[in-house]
Short mmCIF file of C-alpha atoms in Angstrom, two decimals:
data_model
loop_
_atom_site.label_atom_id
_atom_site.label_comp_id
_atom_site.label_asym_id
_atom_site.label_seq_id
_atom_site.Cartn_x
_atom_site.Cartn_y
_atom_site.Cartn_z
CA UNK A 229 42.71 23.90 48.36
CA UNK A 230 40.14 21.21 47.91
CA UNK A 231 38.57 21.19 51.34
CA UNK A 232 37.47 24.85 51.54
CA UNK A 233 36.13 24.52 47.99
CA UNK A 234 33.86 21.61 48.81
CA UNK A 235 30.90 23.55 50.32
CA UNK A 236 30.71 25.76 47.25
CA UNK A 237 30.67 22.72 45.02
CA UNK A 238 27.95 21.22 47.18
CA UNK A 239 25.72 24.25 46.91
CA UNK A 240 26.11 24.26 43.14
CA UNK A 241 25.00 20.63 43.16
CA UNK A 242 22.02 21.57 45.27
CA UNK A 243 21.06 24.34 42.92
CA UNK A 244 21.26 21.95 40.00
CA UNK A 245 19.11 19.48 41.90
CA UNK A 246 16.53 22.18 42.64
CA UNK A 247 16.52 23.15 38.98
CA UNK A 248 16.28 19.70 37.44
CA UNK A 249 14.52 17.82 40.25
CA UNK A 250 11.06 19.16 39.40
CA UNK A 251 11.72 18.48 35.70
CA UNK A 252 12.61 14.89 36.49
CA UNK A 253 9.50 14.50 38.67
CA UNK A 254 7.22 15.86 35.93
CA UNK A 255 8.92 13.64 33.36
CA UNK A 256 8.48 10.56 35.55
CA UNK A 257 4.79 11.37 36.20
CA UNK A 258 4.24 11.96 32.48
CA UNK A 259 5.86 8.63 31.70
CA UNK A 260 3.66 6.86 34.22
CA UNK A 261 0.49 8.45 32.84
CA UNK A 262 1.56 7.50 29.32
CA UNK A 263 2.00 3.86 30.32
CA UNK A 264 -1.41 3.89 32.07
CA UNK A 265 -3.15 5.33 29.01
CA UNK A 266 -1.37 2.91 26.70
CA UNK A 267 -2.43 -0.07 28.82
CA UNK A 268 -5.97 1.25 29.10
CA UNK A 269 -6.37 1.43 25.32
CA UNK A 270 -4.90 -2.07 25.02
CA UNK A 271 -7.35 -3.30 27.66
CA UNK A 272 -4.63 -4.44 30.06
CA UNK A 273 -5.46 -1.82 32.68
CA UNK A 274 -8.87 -0.71 33.91
CA UNK A 275 -8.90 2.08 36.50
CA UNK A 276 -12.53 1.29 37.33
CA UNK A 277 -11.91 -2.45 37.52
CA UNK A 278 -13.15 -4.17 40.65
CA UNK A 279 -11.64 -7.56 41.44
CA UNK A 280 -14.28 -10.27 41.89
CA UNK A 281 -14.60 -11.78 45.36
CA UNK A 282 -15.82 -15.03 43.81
CA UNK A 283 -12.56 -16.12 42.17
CA UNK A 284 -11.47 -19.45 43.68
CA UNK A 285 -14.79 -19.80 45.53
CA UNK A 286 -17.85 -21.96 44.81
CA UNK A 287 -20.64 -20.43 42.75
CA UNK A 288 -23.18 -18.78 45.08
CA UNK A 289 -26.17 -21.00 45.72
CA UNK A 290 -29.19 -20.10 43.60
CA UNK A 291 -32.11 -21.53 41.67
CA UNK A 292 -33.55 -19.43 38.87
CA UNK A 293 -36.49 -19.95 36.51
CA UNK A 294 -36.17 -19.27 32.81
CA UNK A 295 -35.77 -21.24 29.62
CA UNK A 296 -35.32 -23.82 31.07
CA UNK A 297 -33.78 -22.10 34.09
CA UNK A 298 -30.99 -23.63 36.16
CA UNK A 299 -29.49 -23.84 39.63
CA UNK A 300 -25.97 -23.46 40.98
CA UNK A 301 -25.82 -27.23 41.50
CA UNK A 302 -26.21 -27.74 37.72
CA UNK A 303 -22.90 -25.98 37.06
CA UNK A 304 -20.84 -29.15 37.50
CA UNK A 305 -18.87 -31.72 35.56
CA UNK A 306 -17.37 -29.53 32.82
CA UNK A 307 -16.17 -25.97 32.45
CA UNK A 308 -19.12 -23.70 31.73
CA UNK A 309 -19.06 -20.04 30.76
CA UNK A 310 -21.85 -18.07 32.46
CA UNK A 311 -22.80 -14.83 30.75
CA UNK A 312 -24.96 -12.18 32.44
CA UNK A 313 -26.85 -10.09 29.90
CA UNK A 314 -30.03 -8.13 29.26
CA UNK A 315 -32.02 -7.14 26.22
CA UNK A 316 -31.90 -3.47 27.35
CA UNK A 317 -28.11 -3.42 27.53
CA UNK A 318 -26.33 -1.87 24.54
CA UNK A 319 -22.90 -3.44 25.20
CA UNK A 320 -24.66 -6.84 25.20
CA UNK A 321 -25.66 -6.14 21.61
CA UNK A 322 -22.02 -5.51 20.77
CA UNK A 323 -21.09 -8.73 22.55
CA UNK A 324 -23.69 -10.93 20.82
CA UNK A 325 -21.62 -11.88 17.74
CA UNK A 326 -18.56 -12.59 19.90
CA UNK A 327 -20.61 -15.00 22.03
CA UNK A 328 -21.98 -16.69 18.89
CA UNK A 329 -18.37 -17.23 17.71
CA UNK A 330 -17.49 -18.65 21.13
CA UNK A 331 -20.42 -21.07 20.90
CA UNK A 332 -19.30 -22.12 17.43
CA UNK A 333 -15.83 -22.79 18.87
CA UNK A 334 -17.49 -25.46 21.03
CA UNK A 335 -17.60 -23.60 24.35
CA UNK A 336 -20.67 -24.23 26.51
CA UNK A 337 -22.27 -20.93 27.47
CA UNK A 338 -25.14 -20.50 29.90
CA UNK A 339 -26.93 -17.17 30.09
CA UNK A 340 -28.59 -15.32 32.93
CA UNK A 341 -30.86 -12.44 31.93
CA UNK A 342 -30.55 -9.60 34.45
CA UNK A 343 -33.65 -7.52 35.28
CA UNK A 344 -35.25 -8.29 31.97
CA UNK A 345 -38.76 -9.29 30.93
CA UNK A 346 -38.68 -12.88 29.60
CA UNK A 347 -40.48 -11.86 26.41
CA UNK A 348 -37.95 -9.06 25.79
CA UNK A 349 -35.11 -11.52 26.42
CA UNK A 350 -36.60 -14.01 23.96
CA UNK A 351 -37.02 -11.31 21.32
CA UNK A 352 -33.41 -10.16 21.82
CA UNK A 353 -32.10 -13.71 21.38
CA UNK A 354 -34.31 -14.31 18.34
CA UNK A 355 -32.95 -11.15 16.72
CA UNK A 356 -29.25 -11.40 17.56
CA UNK A 357 -28.65 -15.13 17.92
CA UNK A 358 -28.94 -17.37 20.95
CA UNK A 359 -25.51 -18.58 22.15
CA UNK A 360 -26.87 -20.12 25.35
CA UNK A 361 -27.19 -23.85 26.02
CA UNK A 362 -29.39 -22.92 28.98
CA UNK A 363 -30.94 -19.64 30.02
CA UNK A 364 -32.13 -18.43 33.41
CA UNK A 365 -33.91 -15.18 34.34
CA UNK A 366 -32.96 -13.09 37.35
CA UNK A 367 -35.75 -10.57 37.11
CA UNK A 368 -35.47 -9.20 40.68
CA UNK A 369 -31.67 -9.03 40.35
CA UNK A 370 -31.19 -10.57 43.80
CA UNK A 371 -28.99 -13.50 42.69
CA UNK A 372 -26.83 -10.98 40.81
CA UNK A 373 -25.90 -9.33 44.11
CA UNK A 374 -24.66 -12.67 45.48
CA UNK A 375 -22.45 -12.87 42.39
CA UNK A 376 -21.13 -9.37 43.06
CA UNK A 377 -22.44 -8.29 39.66
CA UNK A 378 -21.70 -4.62 38.95
CA UNK A 379 -23.59 -4.45 35.66
CA UNK A 380 -24.23 -6.28 32.42
CA UNK A 381 -22.62 -7.85 30.53
CA UNK A 382 -20.35 -9.83 32.82
CA UNK A 383 -18.89 -13.22 32.01
CA UNK A 384 -17.69 -15.93 34.42
CA UNK A 385 -15.90 -19.23 33.99
CA UNK A 386 -17.06 -22.03 36.30
CA UNK A 387 -14.75 -25.06 36.51
CA UNK A 388 -15.99 -28.69 36.64
CA UNK A 389 -16.04 -28.59 40.47
CA UNK A 390 -18.32 -25.53 40.46
CA UNK A 391 -15.54 -23.11 41.43
CA UNK A 392 -15.48 -19.63 39.84
CA UNK A 393 -12.18 -19.23 37.97
CA UNK A 394 -12.55 -16.05 35.95
CA UNK A 395 -14.67 -12.94 35.63
CA UNK A 396 -14.75 -10.45 32.77
CA UNK A 397 -16.59 -7.13 33.11
CA UNK A 398 -18.06 -5.53 30.00
CA UNK A 399 -18.59 -6.88 26.48
CA UNK A 400 -16.41 -9.90 25.85
CA UNK A 401 -13.72 -9.31 23.22
CA UNK A 402 -11.95 -11.79 20.95
CA UNK A 403 -8.67 -10.69 22.60
CA UNK A 404 -9.98 -11.53 26.07
CA UNK A 405 -11.22 -14.91 24.82
CA UNK A 406 -7.91 -15.80 23.14
CA UNK A 407 -5.68 -14.34 25.85
CA UNK A 408 -7.53 -15.20 29.04
CA UNK A 409 -10.52 -17.51 28.60
CA UNK A 410 -9.11 -20.15 26.22
CA UNK A 411 -6.00 -20.88 28.34
CA UNK A 412 -8.23 -21.27 31.41
CA UNK A 413 -10.67 -23.50 29.51
CA UNK A 414 -7.73 -25.72 28.54
CA UNK A 415 -6.50 -25.81 32.11
CA UNK A 416 -9.86 -26.77 33.60
CA UNK A 417 -11.07 -29.01 30.77
CA UNK B 1 -50.61 29.68 62.17
CA UNK B 2 -50.35 26.75 64.56
CA UNK B 3 -51.34 24.43 61.77
CA UNK B 4 -48.57 25.85 59.57
CA UNK B 5 -46.01 25.44 62.33
CA UNK B 6 -47.17 21.88 62.83
CA UNK B 7 -46.86 21.16 59.14
CA UNK B 8 -43.36 22.64 59.12
CA UNK B 9 -42.31 20.57 62.15
CA UNK B 10 -43.62 17.42 60.49
CA UNK B 11 -41.71 18.37 57.36
CA UNK B 12 -38.48 18.69 59.35
CA UNK B 13 -39.12 15.39 61.15
CA UNK B 14 -39.41 13.70 57.78
CA UNK B 15 -35.94 14.92 56.75
CA UNK B 16 -34.27 11.48 56.89
CA UNK B 17 -36.75 10.22 54.34
CA UNK B 18 -35.48 12.72 51.79
CA UNK B 19 -32.05 11.11 51.72
CA UNK B 20 -33.46 8.68 49.19
CA UNK B 21 -35.63 9.42 46.22
CA UNK B 22 -38.52 7.16 47.10
CA UNK B 23 -40.08 7.60 50.58
CA UNK B 24 -41.58 4.11 50.27
CA UNK B 25 -38.09 2.70 50.64
CA UNK B 26 -37.63 4.09 54.15
CA UNK B 27 -38.07 1.91 57.20
CA UNK B 28 -41.09 2.80 59.40
CA UNK B 29 -38.88 3.08 62.50
CA UNK B 30 -36.97 6.40 62.18
CA UNK B 31 -34.15 5.12 64.40
CA UNK B 32 -33.62 2.09 62.18
CA UNK B 33 -33.94 4.26 59.07
CA UNK B 34 -31.24 6.61 60.39
CA UNK B 35 -28.96 3.62 60.96
CA UNK B 36 -29.66 2.31 57.45
CA UNK B 37 -28.81 5.73 55.99
CA UNK B 38 -25.59 5.88 58.02
CA UNK B 39 -24.58 2.43 56.74
CA UNK B 40 -25.59 3.22 53.18
CA UNK B 41 -23.52 6.39 53.15
CA UNK B 42 -20.41 4.29 53.76
CA UNK B 43 -21.13 2.02 50.81
CA UNK B 44 -20.13 2.72 47.24
CA UNK B 45 -22.56 2.39 44.39
CA UNK B 46 -20.90 -0.06 41.99
CA UNK B 47 -22.50 1.58 38.96
CA UNK B 48 -21.65 5.26 39.50
CA UNK B 49 -18.56 4.62 41.50
CA UNK B 50 -18.10 7.94 43.26
CA UNK B 51 -21.53 8.03 44.86
CA UNK B 52 -22.75 6.22 47.93
CA UNK B 53 -25.72 3.90 47.54
CA UNK B 54 -27.78 6.45 49.48
CA UNK B 55 -27.05 9.15 46.89
CA UNK B 56 -27.20 7.08 43.74
CA UNK B 57 -30.20 6.76 41.49
CA UNK B 58 -28.93 3.52 39.93
CA UNK B 59 -31.08 0.39 40.03
CA UNK B 60 -28.38 -1.63 41.74
CA UNK B 61 -28.01 1.05 44.43
CA UNK B 62 -31.74 0.86 45.11
CA UNK B 63 -31.50 -2.93 45.47
CA UNK B 64 -28.56 -2.53 47.86
CA UNK B 65 -30.43 0.11 49.91
CA UNK B 66 -33.30 -2.33 50.16
CA UNK B 67 -30.98 -5.12 51.37
CA UNK B 68 -29.34 -2.82 53.93
CA UNK B 69 -32.78 -1.92 55.29
CA UNK B 70 -33.92 -5.56 55.36
CA UNK B 71 -30.86 -6.50 57.38
CA UNK B 72 -31.14 -3.53 59.74
CA UNK B 73 -34.79 -4.42 60.37
CA UNK B 74 -33.70 -8.03 60.99
CA UNK B 75 -31.49 -6.77 63.80
CA UNK B 76 -28.04 -7.13 62.16
CA UNK B 77 -25.27 -4.88 63.47
CA UNK B 78 -23.71 -2.20 61.24
CA UNK B 79 -20.58 -4.33 60.94
CA UNK B 80 -22.56 -7.42 59.92
CA UNK B 81 -24.36 -5.51 57.17
CA UNK B 82 -21.11 -4.05 55.82
CA UNK B 83 -19.36 -7.44 56.01
CA UNK B 84 -22.21 -9.02 54.06
CA UNK B 85 -21.64 -6.56 51.22
CA UNK B 86 -17.84 -6.75 51.40
CA UNK B 87 -18.11 -10.55 51.00
CA UNK B 88 -19.82 -9.96 47.65
CA UNK B 89 -18.22 -6.82 46.28
CA UNK B 90 -14.90 -6.68 48.14
CA UNK B 91 -13.44 -3.78 50.07
CA UNK B 92 -14.06 -1.62 47.02
CA UNK B 93 -17.68 -1.28 48.14
CA UNK B 94 -16.52 0.62 51.23
CA UNK B 95 -16.10 4.32 50.63
CA UNK B 96 -13.75 4.40 53.64
CA UNK B 97 -11.11 1.76 52.93
CA UNK B 98 -9.97 -0.30 55.95
CA UNK B 99 -6.47 0.06 57.37
CA UNK B 100 -4.48 -2.94 56.12
CA UNK B 101 -1.22 -3.80 54.35
CA UNK B 102 -2.40 -2.77 50.88
CA UNK B 103 -3.78 0.57 52.13
CA UNK B 104 -0.80 1.41 54.34
CA UNK B 105 0.53 4.00 51.90
CA UNK B 106 -2.95 5.51 51.48
CA UNK B 107 -3.54 5.98 55.22
CA UNK B 108 0.13 6.79 55.86
CA UNK B 109 0.39 9.53 53.23
CA UNK B 110 -0.62 12.42 55.58
CA UNK B 111 2.02 11.27 58.08
CA UNK B 112 4.59 10.95 55.28
CA UNK B 113 3.77 14.43 53.98
CA UNK B 114 4.05 15.88 57.48
CA UNK B 115 7.39 14.14 58.08
CA UNK B 116 8.68 15.34 54.71
CA UNK B 117 7.66 18.93 55.45
CA UNK B 118 9.22 18.77 58.91
CA UNK B 119 12.46 17.44 57.42
CA UNK B 120 12.60 20.32 54.91
CA UNK B 121 11.98 22.91 57.63
CA UNK B 122 14.60 21.37 59.92
CA UNK B 123 17.21 21.22 57.15
CA UNK B 124 16.52 24.81 56.13
CA UNK B 125 16.81 25.97 59.77
CA UNK B 126 20.09 24.19 60.25
CA UNK B 127 21.51 25.59 57.02
CA UNK B 128 20.59 29.16 58.07
CA UNK B 129 22.55 28.78 61.32
CA UNK B 130 25.75 27.78 59.54
CA UNK B 131 28.32 30.52 58.96
CA UNK B 132 29.71 30.59 55.42
CA UNK B 133 33.03 28.75 55.04
CA UNK B 134 36.19 30.94 55.24
CA UNK B 135 37.61 32.19 51.96
CA UNK B 136 40.40 30.19 50.39
CA UNK B 137 43.72 31.87 49.53
CA UNK B 138 42.77 32.06 45.86
CA UNK B 139 39.42 33.63 46.70
CA UNK B 140 41.03 36.13 49.04
CA UNK B 141 43.46 37.12 46.28
CA UNK B 142 40.64 37.51 43.79
CA UNK B 143 38.61 39.60 46.23
CA UNK B 144 41.54 41.92 46.83
CA UNK B 145 41.99 42.32 43.10
CA UNK B 146 38.32 43.17 42.64
CA UNK B 147 38.34 45.67 45.49
CA UNK B 148 41.51 47.36 44.22
CA UNK B 149 40.29 48.05 40.73
#
């Protein structure tokens, strides 16, 4: 009785699978998209994010003029945050108060102005606060390419040995500072 | 008429120069310029991420085009130029990702899709060939009842 019945049972199973399989697939895809969107709004997932090639490597060799300007060899002895910015960059404006808070918290920040006229840079810093202990100008934008810079602002953490430990693309947020930068600063202090 | 034809021929010869917006960017040697364009078309603009640096109007793309041309003129091979950029921007800068462990699924997906389709076809074929299972006693009884009424 049971054995001749089995094929019929099997085909009913198959029909059910054909009916609900697509539903399950759509549900799973929807769930995945939901998680992606959720993480994107929380800033934990960036579909356009490009991992930096510099992490764990020495800072690229450079010497830049500026106010007073600095060289890669100067980034030694203590953890230093290097912030790439420009006076023409709107997200940098948004970032300015966050950097001022970071400076007030006792973090040493050096700035590199990307493709900016020195007088425009100076005016920007006079208007929105100057968080930088030292400032260099990369007017041709050639050093930026060695850093793998994709735009401004970008922020890097250089450890006391001159090794790049962290990169953040876009305007720095208080969440990124508390969640990512501060623990690294403690580790490399 | 000859002058017009000449002008038109010159126009066609200049075609590679139109790949970029500024003709001043092009290398004087058309062979080298063609190589630079071919390399640039494989490289992603990091600002507008779905364009190659040859197509993009972004500042960074122009700088990268310039570097590609400098290196081509200096006699670097295509691979050396691409490696130079990959060292700075990672494999993301390549519009054609290399075949490696992390891209296995990407490159393997056509093969997977083909195998999946073949499996479905084979299963369907085999199922068609099967004769339906013989009726059970209960089914035979039920059939007779249905036919009688």
